Each structure stands twice: as C-alpha cells, then as structure tokens.
Short mmCIF file of N, CA and C in Angstrom, two decimals:
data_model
loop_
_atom_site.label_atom_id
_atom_site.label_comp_id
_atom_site.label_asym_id
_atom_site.label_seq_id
_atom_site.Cartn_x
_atom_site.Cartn_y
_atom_site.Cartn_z
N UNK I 1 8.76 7.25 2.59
CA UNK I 1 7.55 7.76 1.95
C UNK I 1 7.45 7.14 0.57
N UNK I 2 6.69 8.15 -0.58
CA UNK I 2 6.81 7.38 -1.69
C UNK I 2 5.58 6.46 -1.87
N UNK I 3 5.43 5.66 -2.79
CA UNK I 3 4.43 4.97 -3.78
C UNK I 3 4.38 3.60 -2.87
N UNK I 4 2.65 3.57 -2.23
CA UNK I 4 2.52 2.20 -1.74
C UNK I 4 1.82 1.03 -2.59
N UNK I 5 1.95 -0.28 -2.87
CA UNK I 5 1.82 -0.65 -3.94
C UNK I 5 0.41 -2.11 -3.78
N UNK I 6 0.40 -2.08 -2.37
CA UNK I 6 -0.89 -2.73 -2.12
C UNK I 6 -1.91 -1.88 -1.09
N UNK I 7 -3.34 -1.85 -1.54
CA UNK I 7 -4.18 -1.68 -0.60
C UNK I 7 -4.10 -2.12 1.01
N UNK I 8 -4.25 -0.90 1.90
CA UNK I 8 -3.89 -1.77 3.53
C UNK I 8 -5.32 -2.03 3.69
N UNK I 9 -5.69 -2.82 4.88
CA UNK I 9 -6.87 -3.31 5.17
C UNK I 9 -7.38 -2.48 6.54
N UNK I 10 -5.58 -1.96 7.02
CA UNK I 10 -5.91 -1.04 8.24
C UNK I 10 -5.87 0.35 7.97
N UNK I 11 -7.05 0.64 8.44
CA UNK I 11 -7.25 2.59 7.78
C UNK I 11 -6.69 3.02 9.23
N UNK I 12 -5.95 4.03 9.10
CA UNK I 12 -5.69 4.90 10.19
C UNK I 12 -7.01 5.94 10.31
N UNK I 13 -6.68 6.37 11.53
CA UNK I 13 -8.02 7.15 12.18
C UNK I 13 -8.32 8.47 11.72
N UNK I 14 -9.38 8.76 11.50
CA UNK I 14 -9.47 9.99 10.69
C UNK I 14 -8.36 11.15 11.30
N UNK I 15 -8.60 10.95 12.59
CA UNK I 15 -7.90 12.23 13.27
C UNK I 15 -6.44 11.69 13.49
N UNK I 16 -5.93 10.70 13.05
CA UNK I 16 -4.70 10.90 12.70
C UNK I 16 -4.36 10.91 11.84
N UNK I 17 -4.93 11.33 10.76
CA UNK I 17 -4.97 12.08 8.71
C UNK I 17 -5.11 13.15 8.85
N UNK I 18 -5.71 13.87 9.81
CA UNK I 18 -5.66 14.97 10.06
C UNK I 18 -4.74 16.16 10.68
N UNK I 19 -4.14 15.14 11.51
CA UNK I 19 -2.89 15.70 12.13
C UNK I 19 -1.49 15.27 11.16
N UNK I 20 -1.57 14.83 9.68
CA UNK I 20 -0.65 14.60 9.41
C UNK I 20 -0.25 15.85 9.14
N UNK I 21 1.45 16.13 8.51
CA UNK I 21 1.62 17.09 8.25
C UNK I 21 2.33 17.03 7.17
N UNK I 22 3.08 17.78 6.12
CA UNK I 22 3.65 18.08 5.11
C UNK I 22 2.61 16.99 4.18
N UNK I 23 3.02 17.35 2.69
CA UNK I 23 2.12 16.08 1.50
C UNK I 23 1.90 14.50 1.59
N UNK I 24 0.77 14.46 1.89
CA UNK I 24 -0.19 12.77 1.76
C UNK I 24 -1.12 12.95 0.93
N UNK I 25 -1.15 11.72 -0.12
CA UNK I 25 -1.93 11.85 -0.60
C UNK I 25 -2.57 10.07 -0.10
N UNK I 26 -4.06 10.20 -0.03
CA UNK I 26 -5.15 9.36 0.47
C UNK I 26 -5.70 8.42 -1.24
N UNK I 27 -5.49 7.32 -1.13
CA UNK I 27 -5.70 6.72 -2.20
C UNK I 27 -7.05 5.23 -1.82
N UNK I 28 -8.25 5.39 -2.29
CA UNK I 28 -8.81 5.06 -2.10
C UNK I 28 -9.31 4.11 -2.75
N UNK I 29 -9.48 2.65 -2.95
CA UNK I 29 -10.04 1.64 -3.38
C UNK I 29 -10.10 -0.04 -3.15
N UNK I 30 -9.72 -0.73 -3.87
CA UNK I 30 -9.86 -1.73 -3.70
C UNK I 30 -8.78 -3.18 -4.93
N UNK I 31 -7.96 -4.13 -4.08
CA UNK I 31 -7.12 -4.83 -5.13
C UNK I 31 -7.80 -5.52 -6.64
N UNK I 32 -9.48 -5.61 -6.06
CA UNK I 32 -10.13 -6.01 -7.03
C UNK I 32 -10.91 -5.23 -7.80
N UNK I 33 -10.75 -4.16 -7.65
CA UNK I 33 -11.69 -2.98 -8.59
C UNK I 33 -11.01 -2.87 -9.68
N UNK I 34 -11.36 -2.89 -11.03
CA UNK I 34 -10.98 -2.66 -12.35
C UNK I 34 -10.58 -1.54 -12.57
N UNK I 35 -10.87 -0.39 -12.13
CA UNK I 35 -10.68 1.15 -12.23
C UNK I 35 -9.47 1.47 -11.88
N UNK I 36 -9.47 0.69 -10.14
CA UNK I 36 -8.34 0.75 -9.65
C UNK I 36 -7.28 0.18 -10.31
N UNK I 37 -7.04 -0.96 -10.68
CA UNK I 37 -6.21 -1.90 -11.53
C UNK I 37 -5.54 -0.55 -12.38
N UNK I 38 -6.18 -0.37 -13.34
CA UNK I 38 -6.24 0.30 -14.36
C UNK I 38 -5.83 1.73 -14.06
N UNK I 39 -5.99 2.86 -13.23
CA UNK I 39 -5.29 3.15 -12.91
C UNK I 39 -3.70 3.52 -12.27
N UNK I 40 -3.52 2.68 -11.59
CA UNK I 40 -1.92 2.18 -11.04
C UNK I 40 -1.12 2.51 -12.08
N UNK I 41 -0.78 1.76 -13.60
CA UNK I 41 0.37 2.53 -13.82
C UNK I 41 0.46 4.33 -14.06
N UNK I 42 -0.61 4.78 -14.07
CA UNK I 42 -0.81 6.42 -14.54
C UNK I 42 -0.01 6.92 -12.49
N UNK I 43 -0.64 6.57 -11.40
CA UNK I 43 -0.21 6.68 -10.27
C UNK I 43 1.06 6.12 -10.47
N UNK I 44 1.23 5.46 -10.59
CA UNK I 44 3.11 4.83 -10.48
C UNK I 44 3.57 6.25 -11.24
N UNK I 45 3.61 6.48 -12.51
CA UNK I 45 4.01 7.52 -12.86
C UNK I 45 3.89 8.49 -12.59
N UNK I 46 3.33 9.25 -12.07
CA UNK I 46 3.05 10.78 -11.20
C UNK I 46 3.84 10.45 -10.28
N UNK I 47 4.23 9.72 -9.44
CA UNK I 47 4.46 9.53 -8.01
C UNK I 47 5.87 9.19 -8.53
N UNK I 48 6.72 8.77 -9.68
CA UNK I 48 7.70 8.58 -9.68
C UNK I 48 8.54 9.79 -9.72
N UNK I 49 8.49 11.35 -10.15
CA UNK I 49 8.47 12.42 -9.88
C UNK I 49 8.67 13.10 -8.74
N UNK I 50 8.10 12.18 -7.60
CA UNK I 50 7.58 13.03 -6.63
C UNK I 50 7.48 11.80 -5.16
N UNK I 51 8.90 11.66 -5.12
CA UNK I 51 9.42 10.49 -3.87
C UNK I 51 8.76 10.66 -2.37
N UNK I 52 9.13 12.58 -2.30
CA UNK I 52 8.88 12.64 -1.01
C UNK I 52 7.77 12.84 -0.71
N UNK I 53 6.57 12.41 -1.26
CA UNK I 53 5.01 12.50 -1.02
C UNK I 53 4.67 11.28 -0.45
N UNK I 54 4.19 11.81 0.83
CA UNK I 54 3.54 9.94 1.56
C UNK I 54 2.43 9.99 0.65
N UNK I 55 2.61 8.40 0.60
CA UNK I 55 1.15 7.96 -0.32
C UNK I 55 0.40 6.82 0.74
N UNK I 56 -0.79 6.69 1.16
CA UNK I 56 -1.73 6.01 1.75
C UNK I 56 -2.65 5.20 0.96
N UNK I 57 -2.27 3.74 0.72
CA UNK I 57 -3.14 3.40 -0.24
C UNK I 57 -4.02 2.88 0.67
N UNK I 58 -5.59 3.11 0.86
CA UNK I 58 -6.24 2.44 2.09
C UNK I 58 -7.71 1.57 1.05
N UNK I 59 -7.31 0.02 1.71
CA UNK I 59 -8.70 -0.55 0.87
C UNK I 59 -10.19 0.08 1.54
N UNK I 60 -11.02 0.38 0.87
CA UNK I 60 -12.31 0.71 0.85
C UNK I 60 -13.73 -0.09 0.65
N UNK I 61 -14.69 0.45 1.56
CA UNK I 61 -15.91 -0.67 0.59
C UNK I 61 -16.88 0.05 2.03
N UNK I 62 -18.22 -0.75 2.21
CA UNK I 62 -19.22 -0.66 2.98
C UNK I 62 -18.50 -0.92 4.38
N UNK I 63 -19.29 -0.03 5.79
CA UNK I 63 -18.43 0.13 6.74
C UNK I 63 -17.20 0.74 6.94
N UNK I 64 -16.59 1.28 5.93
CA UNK I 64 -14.98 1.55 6.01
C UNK I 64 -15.17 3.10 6.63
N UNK I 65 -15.22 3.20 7.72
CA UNK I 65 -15.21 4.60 8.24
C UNK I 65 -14.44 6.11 7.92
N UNK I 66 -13.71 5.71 7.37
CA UNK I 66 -12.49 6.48 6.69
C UNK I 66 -12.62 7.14 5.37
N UNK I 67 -13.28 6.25 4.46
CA UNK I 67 -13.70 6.61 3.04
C UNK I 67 -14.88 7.29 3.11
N UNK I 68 -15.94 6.60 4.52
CA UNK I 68 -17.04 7.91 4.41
C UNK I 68 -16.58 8.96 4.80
N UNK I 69 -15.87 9.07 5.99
CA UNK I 69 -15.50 10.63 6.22
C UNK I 69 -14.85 11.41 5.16
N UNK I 70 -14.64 11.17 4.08
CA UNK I 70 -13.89 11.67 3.05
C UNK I 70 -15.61 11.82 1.89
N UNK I 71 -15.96 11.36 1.90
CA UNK I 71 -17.68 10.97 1.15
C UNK I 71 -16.87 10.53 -0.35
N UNK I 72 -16.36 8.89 -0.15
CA UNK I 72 -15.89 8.33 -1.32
C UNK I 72 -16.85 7.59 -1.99
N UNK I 73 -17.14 7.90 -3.03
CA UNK I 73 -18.40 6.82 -3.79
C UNK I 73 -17.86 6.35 -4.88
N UNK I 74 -16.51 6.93 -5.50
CA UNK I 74 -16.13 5.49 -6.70
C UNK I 74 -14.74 5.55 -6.35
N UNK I 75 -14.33 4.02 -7.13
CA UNK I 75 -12.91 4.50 -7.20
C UNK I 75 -12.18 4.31 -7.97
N UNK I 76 -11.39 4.12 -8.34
CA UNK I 76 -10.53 5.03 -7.30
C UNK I 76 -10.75 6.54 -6.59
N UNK I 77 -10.26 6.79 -6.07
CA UNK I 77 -10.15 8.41 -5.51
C UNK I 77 -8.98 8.74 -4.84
N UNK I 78 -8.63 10.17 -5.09
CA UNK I 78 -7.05 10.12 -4.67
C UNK I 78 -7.21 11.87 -4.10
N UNK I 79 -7.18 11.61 -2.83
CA UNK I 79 -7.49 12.80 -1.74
C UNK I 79 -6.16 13.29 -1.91
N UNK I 80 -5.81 14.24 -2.69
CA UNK I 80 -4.41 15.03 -1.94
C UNK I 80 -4.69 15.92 -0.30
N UNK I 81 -3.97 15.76 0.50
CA UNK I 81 -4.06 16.63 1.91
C UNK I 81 -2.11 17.37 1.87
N UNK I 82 -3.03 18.04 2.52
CA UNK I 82 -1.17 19.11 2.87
C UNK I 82 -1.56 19.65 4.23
N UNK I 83 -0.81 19.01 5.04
CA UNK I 83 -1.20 19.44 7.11
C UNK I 83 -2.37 18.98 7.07
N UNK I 84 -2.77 17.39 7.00
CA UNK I 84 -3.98 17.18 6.83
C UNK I 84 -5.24 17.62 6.49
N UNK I 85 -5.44 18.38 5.54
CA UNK I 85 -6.24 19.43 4.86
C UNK I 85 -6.41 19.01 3.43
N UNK I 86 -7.65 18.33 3.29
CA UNK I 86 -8.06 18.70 1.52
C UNK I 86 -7.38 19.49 0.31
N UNK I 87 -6.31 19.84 -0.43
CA UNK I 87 -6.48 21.05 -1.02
C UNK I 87 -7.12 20.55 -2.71
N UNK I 88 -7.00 18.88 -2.92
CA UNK I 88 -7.23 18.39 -4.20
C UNK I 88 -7.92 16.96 -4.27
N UNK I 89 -8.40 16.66 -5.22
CA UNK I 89 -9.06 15.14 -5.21
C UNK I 89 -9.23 14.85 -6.71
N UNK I 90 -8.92 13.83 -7.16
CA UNK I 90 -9.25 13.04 -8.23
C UNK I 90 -10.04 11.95 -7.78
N UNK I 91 -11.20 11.33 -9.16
CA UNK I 91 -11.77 10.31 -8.88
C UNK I 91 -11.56 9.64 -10.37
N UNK I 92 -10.92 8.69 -10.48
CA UNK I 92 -10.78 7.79 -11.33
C UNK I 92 -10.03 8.56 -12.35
N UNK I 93 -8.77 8.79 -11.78
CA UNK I 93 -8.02 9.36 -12.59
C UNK I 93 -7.86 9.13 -14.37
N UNK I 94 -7.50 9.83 -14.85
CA UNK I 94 -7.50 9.31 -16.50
C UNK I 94 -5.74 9.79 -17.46
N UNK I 95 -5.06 10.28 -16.47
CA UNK I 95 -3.93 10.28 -17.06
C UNK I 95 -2.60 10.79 -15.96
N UNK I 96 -1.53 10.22 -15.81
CA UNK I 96 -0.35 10.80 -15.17
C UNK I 96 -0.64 12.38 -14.78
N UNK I 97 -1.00 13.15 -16.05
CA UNK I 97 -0.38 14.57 -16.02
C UNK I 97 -1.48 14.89 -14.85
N UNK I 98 -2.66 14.48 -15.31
CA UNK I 98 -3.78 15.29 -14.30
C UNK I 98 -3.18 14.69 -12.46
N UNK I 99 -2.49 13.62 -12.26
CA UNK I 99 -2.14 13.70 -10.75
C UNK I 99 -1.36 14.20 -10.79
N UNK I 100 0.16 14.67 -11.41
CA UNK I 100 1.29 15.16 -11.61
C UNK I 100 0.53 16.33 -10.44
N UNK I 101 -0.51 17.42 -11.67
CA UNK I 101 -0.63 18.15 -11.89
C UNK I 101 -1.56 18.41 -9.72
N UNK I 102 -2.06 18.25 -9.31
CA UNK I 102 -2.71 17.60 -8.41
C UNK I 102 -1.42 18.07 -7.31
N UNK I 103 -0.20 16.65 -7.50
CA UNK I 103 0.86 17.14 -6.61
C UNK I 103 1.36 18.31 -6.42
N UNK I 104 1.57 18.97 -7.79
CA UNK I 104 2.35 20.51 -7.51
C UNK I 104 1.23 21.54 -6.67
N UNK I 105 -0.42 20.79 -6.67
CA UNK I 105 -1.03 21.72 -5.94
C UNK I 105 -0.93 21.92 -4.66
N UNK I 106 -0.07 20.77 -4.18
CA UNK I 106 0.21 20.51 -2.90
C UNK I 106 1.76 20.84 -2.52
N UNK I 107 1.88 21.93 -3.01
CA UNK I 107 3.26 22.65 -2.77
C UNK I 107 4.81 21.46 -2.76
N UNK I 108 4.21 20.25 -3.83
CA UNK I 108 5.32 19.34 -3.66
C UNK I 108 5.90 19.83 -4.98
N UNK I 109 7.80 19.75 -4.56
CA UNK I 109 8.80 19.96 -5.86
C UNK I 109 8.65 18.48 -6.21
N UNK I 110 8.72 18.35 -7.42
CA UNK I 110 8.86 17.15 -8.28
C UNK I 110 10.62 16.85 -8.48
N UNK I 111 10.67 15.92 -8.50
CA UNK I 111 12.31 15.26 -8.68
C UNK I 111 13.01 16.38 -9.63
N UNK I 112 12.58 16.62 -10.73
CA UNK I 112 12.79 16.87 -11.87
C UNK I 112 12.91 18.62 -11.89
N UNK I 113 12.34 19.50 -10.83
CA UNK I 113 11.95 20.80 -10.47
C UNK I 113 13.46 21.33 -9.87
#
C-alpha cells in the first residue's frame, strides 16, 4: 500500500472502488497539471504518517469514466473512501495538515498514533 508516485492511465472500475475495503484514498489528476505538481510534496507528507492507506493515483481528463462518477472538475482531488464509501474529499489541497487531517477521518492510525 502506501504513496503512489505516478498517475496510472488504467482506472479501475467503478465497482471495483467500491468493493474496496479498509482506507483508499482516490487521487485524481494529471502528470501535467500544475496544481497537481504542486501539490505532491504536501501528499507525500500526509501519506508519510500513514503507510497503511492504499493510495490510487488515477490520471484524469475528458472521457475518463471514473472521475465522472466521482463528479471531478479540478484537480487535483483526493476522494478519501473507507469500504468503498465517500466519507471525505479535498480539491486542490493547500497544506499537509488539511489531508493528514482527512486520513484520521477515515478511521486510519497514523505511524506516529
């Protein structure tokens, strides 16, 4: 599990995000989006805390069936799910603490806990 560090090009199927189970978080964008860029080290850091959280980095854009079912319009965006279930979402995150903060909503212990 843990921190994925390139965008995949293959989205898994909605209904198998749905059937995941224990903490994923859904990370939504693109290698060339500035936001995204720019984000990453604040995600590297939250996620360094917090090993045993699958992270899904899935590239996004027009057609991507996956990001609409989620209704993604900027990005980054960072779907927390727990048993494949919504419980949190950031969009263009702006600091470590606010995803930190995100994970513990998702009943994950942090390294450090």
């Amino acid at each position: 599990m843990g921190l994925n560090a390139e965008y995949s090009t293959e989205a898994p199927d909605r209904r198998e995000i749905d059937a995941l189970r224990d903490a994923t978080v859904l990370e939504f964008g693109t290698g060339w989006c500035g936001f995204c860029r720019g984000a990453q080290p604040l995600i590297a850091e939250a996620f360094a805390a917090f090993p045993q959280v699958r992270h899904l980095k899935i590239e996004d854009g027009p057609g991507r069936p996956l990001g609409r079912s989620f209704r993604v319009k900027l990005w980054p965006t960072l779907v927390f799910l727990r048993d494949g279930v919504e419980v949190a979402r950031i969009v263009r995150p702006g600091s470590a603490a606010e995803i930190a903060a995100a994970l513990h909503v998702l009943g994950a212990a942090s390294a450090t806990d």
